[in-house]
Amino acid sequence: MATSIAIGSGNLPFKEMVCRGQVCRQSSSVSGITFQRFVQKELSWSCGVSKFVKVQRCNVSCSSVNVNSKPIRTVTPYGLRDGTTKYFDFAVIGSGVAGLRYALEVAKHGSVAVITKAEPHESNTNYAQGGVSAVLCPLDSVENHMRDTMVAGAYLCDEETVRVVCTEGPDRIRELIAMGASFDHGEDGNLHLAREGGHSHHRIVHAADMTGREIERALLEAVVNDPNIFMFEHHFAVDLLTSQDGSDTVCHGVDTLNTETQEVVRFFSKVTLLASGGAGHIYPSTTNPPVATGDGMAMAHRAQAVISNMEFVQFHPTALADEGLPIKPSKTRENAFLITEAVRGDGGILYNLDMERFMPLYDEREELAPRDVVARSIDDQLKKRNEKYVLLDISHKPREKILSHFPNIAAECLRYGLDITCQPIPVVPAAHYMCGGVRAGLQGETNVRGLYVAGEVACTGLHGANRLASNSLLEALVFARRAVQPSIEHKQSTKLDSSDADAWGRPVAPISLGRDALRKIASKTKEVRKVLQSIMWKYVGIVRSTTRLETAELRIAELELSWEAYLFQHGWDPTMVGLEACEMRNLFCCAKLVVSSALARHESRGLHYTIDFPNVEESKRLPTVIFPCTRMNTTWSSRQLHKQNF
């Protein structure tokens, strides 16, 4: 992986960094990755990144992503050069809340392609149970919400970003309601506001325990009815189309693979929004849907975007533990079933298998402690007692209340013989949310011109070292909206030139290899994926150590090289694209970003806990920043699939 990693200020910017000065303390090398530690003063995260990145960039070559198109609407304003090249004002990669909310706004100013890997509803948004946090109660305040966010984030959050999100959140909720989203109301007719771990007040707007599904429904309905938005289902984004303009990297769109026809489709756009979600599937058990393989983070990294805070992987404390169910599922789930934070917020109590309540032993906030604390506490119980799950009991609450607040959870558990109104729920931590990602300013801008980010793929500075419950949908809504105006301005100053269509070499589907070779490659890739996930869980899980991280780094590097060698021995070419292989390269890329970032942080803060540096160090209250840098012998996952031809 070609990166240099800097530990930068918690108020790290990107535009003003050079002019305000930086002091390089030391530089060390770990497996070809350079770690540079800087001290910055009075720098704002949201000032932008371009000037700093220009100084740090090491002549990285450009790379591309491939995705194919299957439009719901078949007519595009710019027309088609041919069936495999399309032109739009805006390209949106991802169909969760961030992508759809942004698309609905920019569609007022031009044509929009929404490119989605599977069905439009298949996103992390659709699986979000708990709700959206916002200050909507007179007894609450923006300052309270900010304080809760900063405390949960272990004071690594950017205060300006936190203030913007907490202040603008209520208006974003009202917009959703105006669009037709239906949330639960109390007997007084007002919105029913729940409370979750880490929150000092009731401020969670929800639709029972299926909030994400309701928001996605409302947004998709609006998108379908918008004549300027064109949905391309089953189009897998492979690489961003980039070029160099002096020292700037410029984004021109994206290459995609239509996974139904195996056709490579190129999207040219004046503006690109990356809203592709997280990377939960670098771990064996995750609440994320199968599409969450870190595609956006990986291709942004290959396209020279700055990455930040990848060591902070949130493990949700309470995913359903299938081993503890009376009736075991007939097959392994593709993604773990989430037991929402709201169960503990409503009074759910955690017990070990001897029905001993244990959270008071770990934190005075007990079950309402932030997720990182609860996940580590459960992990400690499991290791000490050599057990595979703990129990979450809500059965002491009225049956009617349980069924009305958590109908989806109740139904899922009942499928396997467990009645949550009278029995405790078996739960275990599972990978849930990436607090790090593509570094973004206050308007979703990145250091790559024309590329904006929103949602889990982005690192805005809101979450710091640990995300506060129900702040994720809120962040997605706020930043999707904030990215609109600069996107419009960029679109107005940019022209699309159809003569550039072949300036980049085109990736190709591996059809020429034949069925036997493709079958072997698919089988090997599936096996390698499980091994990578096992390494990440064993060595880069909830509790870490330097030795474990270094072991993971070595084993991942060896696994990646052996997998690539296998592919190439069976006729694979570096320009070839296939869903499983490209997902695998993205998983490798994201896993390495997590490990490298974790090795760079010599303290325990928030979601990153290491036994070698078990304390919080004030001097290290700085974000981890990864800058692209050229290195010889890069692996396939670190390179873009094609280069510019001119």
Coordinates of N, CA and C in Angstrom, one line a residue, residues 203-299:
R203 N -33.5 12.0 22.6 CA -33.4 12.8 21.4 C -33.3 11.9 20.1
I204 N -33.7 10.6 20.2 CA -33.7 9.7 19.1 C -35.0 9.6 18.4
V205 N -35.1 10.2 17.2 CA -36.3 10.0 16.4 C -36.3 8.7 15.7
H206 N -37.4 7.9 15.8 CA -37.3 6.6 15.3 C -38.7 6.1 14.7
A207 N -38.6 5.1 13.9 CA -39.8 4.4 13.4 C -39.7 3.0 13.9
A208 N -40.3 2.7 15.1 CA -40.1 1.5 15.8 C -38.7 1.1 15.8
D209 N -38.3 -0.1 15.4 CA -36.9 -0.5 15.3 C -36.5 -0.8 13.8
M210 N -37.1 0.0 13.0 CA -36.8 -0.1 11.5 C -36.7 1.3 10.9
T211 N -36.0 2.2 11.6 CA -35.9 3.6 11.2 C -35.3 3.8 9.8
G212 N -34.1 3.1 9.6 CA -33.4 3.2 8.4 C -34.3 2.8 7.2
R213 N -35.0 1.7 7.4 CA -35.9 1.2 6.3 C -36.9 2.3 5.9
E214 N -37.5 3.0 6.9 CA -38.5 4.0 6.7 C -37.9 5.2 5.9
I215 N -36.7 5.6 6.4 CA -36.1 6.7 5.7 C -35.7 6.4 4.2
E216 N -35.2 5.2 4.1 CA -34.9 4.7 2.7 C -36.1 4.6 1.8
R217 N -37.2 4.2 2.4 CA -38.5 4.1 1.6 C -38.9 5.5 1.1
A218 N -38.9 6.4 2.0 CA -39.3 7.8 1.7 C -38.4 8.4 0.6
L219 N -37.1 8.2 0.8 CA -36.2 8.8 -0.2 C -36.2 8.1 -1.5
L220 N -36.3 6.8 -1.6 CA -36.4 6.1 -2.8 C -37.7 6.5 -3.6
E221 N -38.8 6.6 -2.9 CA -40.0 7.0 -3.5 C -39.9 8.4 -4.2
A222 N -39.2 9.3 -3.5 CA -39.0 10.6 -4.1 C -38.0 10.6 -5.3
V223 N -37.0 9.7 -5.2 CA -36.1 9.6 -6.3 C -36.7 9.0 -7.6
V224 N -37.6 8.0 -7.4 CA -38.3 7.4 -8.5 C -39.1 8.4 -9.2
N225 N -39.7 9.3 -8.5 CA -40.5 10.3 -9.1 C -39.8 11.5 -9.7
D226 N -38.5 11.5 -9.6 CA -37.7 12.7 -10.1 C -37.2 12.4 -11.5
P227 N -37.7 13.2 -12.5 CA -37.3 12.9 -13.9 C -35.8 13.2 -14.2
N228 N -35.1 13.8 -13.3 CA -33.7 14.1 -13.5 C -32.7 13.1 -12.9
I229 N -33.3 12.1 -12.2 CA -32.5 11.1 -11.5 C -32.6 9.8 -12.2
F230 N -31.5 9.2 -12.6 CA -31.4 7.9 -13.3 C -30.7 6.9 -12.4
M231 N -31.4 5.8 -12.0 CA -30.8 4.8 -11.2 C -30.2 3.6 -12.0
F232 N -29.0 3.3 -11.6 CA -28.2 2.2 -12.3 C -28.0 1.1 -11.3
E233 N -28.9 0.1 -11.3 CA -28.8 -1.0 -10.3 C -27.7 -2.0 -10.8
H234 N -27.2 -2.7 -9.8 CA -26.2 -3.8 -10.0 C -25.0 -3.3 -10.8
H235 N -24.6 -2.1 -10.5 CA -23.4 -1.5 -11.1 C -22.3 -1.3 -10.0
F236 N -21.3 -2.1 -10.1 CA -20.2 -2.1 -9.1 C -19.1 -1.1 -9.5
A237 N -18.9 -0.1 -8.6 CA -17.9 0.9 -8.9 C -16.5 0.3 -8.7
V238 N -15.7 0.4 -9.7 CA -14.4 -0.2 -9.7 C -13.3 0.8 -9.4
D239 N -13.2 1.9 -10.1 CA -12.2 2.9 -9.9 C -12.7 4.2 -10.4
L240 N -12.2 5.3 -9.7 CA -12.5 6.6 -10.1 C -11.7 7.0 -11.3
L241 N -12.2 7.8 -12.2 CA -11.5 8.3 -13.3 C -10.8 9.6 -12.9
T242 N -9.5 9.6 -12.8 CA -8.8 10.8 -12.4 C -7.7 11.3 -13.3
S243 N -7.3 12.5 -13.2 CA -6.2 13.1 -14.0 C -5.5 14.0 -13.1
Q244 N -4.3 14.5 -13.6 CA -3.5 15.5 -12.9 C -3.6 16.8 -13.6
D245 N -3.9 17.8 -12.8 CA -3.9 19.2 -13.2 C -2.8 19.9 -12.4
G246 N -1.6 19.9 -12.9 CA -0.5 20.4 -12.1 C -0.3 19.5 -10.9
S247 N -0.4 20.0 -9.7 CA -0.2 19.1 -8.5 C -1.6 18.7 -8.0
D248 N -2.7 19.1 -8.6 CA -4.0 18.7 -8.2 C -4.4 17.4 -8.9
T249 N -5.2 16.5 -8.1 CA -5.8 15.4 -8.7 C -7.3 15.8 -9.0
V250 N -7.8 15.5 -10.2 CA -9.1 15.8 -10.6 C -9.9 14.6 -10.9
C251 N -11.2 14.5 -10.4 CA -12.1 13.4 -10.6 C -13.0 13.7 -11.8
H252 N -13.1 12.8 -12.7 CA -13.9 13.0 -13.9 C -15.1 12.0 -14.0
G253 N -15.3 11.1 -13.0 CA -16.3 10.1 -13.0 C -15.8 8.8 -12.5
V254 N -16.5 7.7 -13.0 CA -16.2 6.4 -12.4 C -16.4 5.3 -13.5
D255 N -15.6 4.3 -13.4 CA -15.8 3.1 -14.2 C -16.6 2.1 -13.4
T256 N -17.5 1.4 -14.0 CA -18.4 0.5 -13.3 C -18.5 -0.9 -14.0
L257 N -18.9 -1.9 -13.3 CA -19.1 -3.2 -13.9 C -20.6 -3.6 -13.6
N258 N -21.3 -3.8 -14.7 CA -22.6 -4.3 -14.6 C -22.6 -5.7 -14.2
T259 N -22.9 -6.1 -13.0 CA -22.7 -7.4 -12.5 C -23.7 -8.4 -13.1
E260 N -24.7 -7.9 -13.8 CA -25.7 -8.8 -14.4 C -25.3 -9.2 -15.8
T261 N -24.7 -8.2 -16.6 CA -24.3 -8.4 -18.0 C -22.8 -8.6 -18.1
Q262 N -22.0 -8.3 -17.0 CA -20.5 -8.4 -17.1 C -20.0 -7.4 -18.1
E263 N -20.7 -6.3 -18.3 CA -20.3 -5.2 -19.2 C -19.7 -4.1 -18.4
V264 N -18.5 -3.5 -18.8 CA -17.9 -2.4 -18.2 C -18.6 -1.1 -18.7
V265 N -19.1 -0.2 -17.8 CA -19.7 1.0 -18.3 C -19.0 2.2 -17.6
R266 N -18.7 3.2 -18.4 CA -17.9 4.4 -17.9 C -18.9 5.5 -17.8
F267 N -18.9 6.1 -16.6 CA -19.7 7.3 -16.3 C -18.8 8.5 -16.2
F268 N -19.0 9.5 -17.1 CA -18.3 10.8 -17.0 C -19.3 11.7 -16.3
S269 N -18.8 12.5 -15.4 CA -19.6 13.5 -14.6 C -18.8 14.7 -14.3
K270 N -19.5 15.8 -14.1 CA -18.8 17.0 -13.7 C -18.5 17.0 -12.2
V271 N -19.4 16.3 -11.5 CA -19.2 16.2 -10.0 C -19.5 14.7 -9.6
T272 N -18.7 14.2 -8.7 CA -18.9 12.8 -8.2 C -19.1 12.9 -6.7
L273 N -20.1 12.3 -6.2 CA -20.3 12.1 -4.7 C -20.1 10.6 -4.4
L274 N -19.2 10.4 -3.5 CA -19.0 9.0 -3.0 C -19.8 8.8 -1.7
A275 N -20.8 7.9 -1.7 CA -21.6 7.7 -0.6 C -21.8 6.2 -0.5
S276 N -20.8 5.4 -0.5 CA -20.8 4.0 -0.7 C -20.8 3.2 0.5
G277 N -20.8 3.8 1.7 CA -20.9 3.1 2.9 C -19.6 2.6 3.5
G278 N -19.6 1.6 4.4 CA -18.5 1.2 5.1 C -17.8 0.0 4.7
A279 N -17.0 -0.7 5.6 CA -16.2 -1.8 5.2 C -16.3 -2.9 6.3
G280 N -17.5 -3.1 6.8 CA -17.7 -4.1 7.9 C -17.2 -5.5 7.5
H281 N -17.2 -5.9 6.2 CA -16.9 -7.2 5.9 C -15.4 -7.5 5.8
I282 N -14.6 -6.6 6.4 CA -13.2 -7.0 6.7 C -13.1 -7.9 7.9
Y283 N -14.3 -8.0 8.6 CA -14.4 -8.9 9.8 C -15.4 -10.0 9.5
P284 N -15.2 -11.2 10.2 CA -16.1 -12.3 9.9 C -17.6 -12.1 10.3
S285 N -17.8 -11.3 11.3 CA -19.1 -11.0 11.8 C -19.4 -9.5 11.8
T286 N -20.4 -9.1 11.0 CA -20.7 -7.7 10.9 C -22.2 -7.5 10.7
T287 N -22.7 -6.4 11.2 CA -24.1 -6.0 11.0 C -24.3 -5.4 9.7
N288 N -23.3 -5.2 8.9 CA -23.4 -4.5 7.6 C -23.9 -5.5 6.6
P289 N -24.6 -5.0 5.6 CA -25.1 -5.8 4.5 C -23.9 -6.3 3.6
P290 N -24.1 -7.3 2.8 CA -23.0 -7.9 2.0 C -22.3 -6.9 1.1
V291 N -23.0 -5.8 0.8 CA -22.3 -4.8 -0.2 C -21.2 -4.0 0.5
A292 N -21.1 -4.1 1.9 CA -20.2 -3.2 2.6 C -18.8 -3.8 2.6
T293 N -18.1 -3.7 1.5 CA -16.8 -4.2 1.4 C -15.7 -3.1 1.2
G294 N -16.0 -1.9 1.6 CA -15.0 -0.8 1.6 C -14.6 -0.3 0.3
D295 N -15.5 -0.5 -0.7 CA -15.2 -0.1 -2.1 C -14.9 1.3 -2.2
G296 N -15.7 2.2 -1.6 CA -15.4 3.6 -1.8 C -14.1 4.1 -1.1
M297 N -13.9 3.6 0.1 CA -12.6 4.0 0.8 C -11.4 3.5 0.0
A298 N -11.5 2.3 -0.5 CA -10.3 1.8 -1.3 C -10.1 2.5 -2.6
M299 N -11.1 2.7 -3.3 CA -10.9 3.4 -4.6 C -10.6 4.9 -4.4

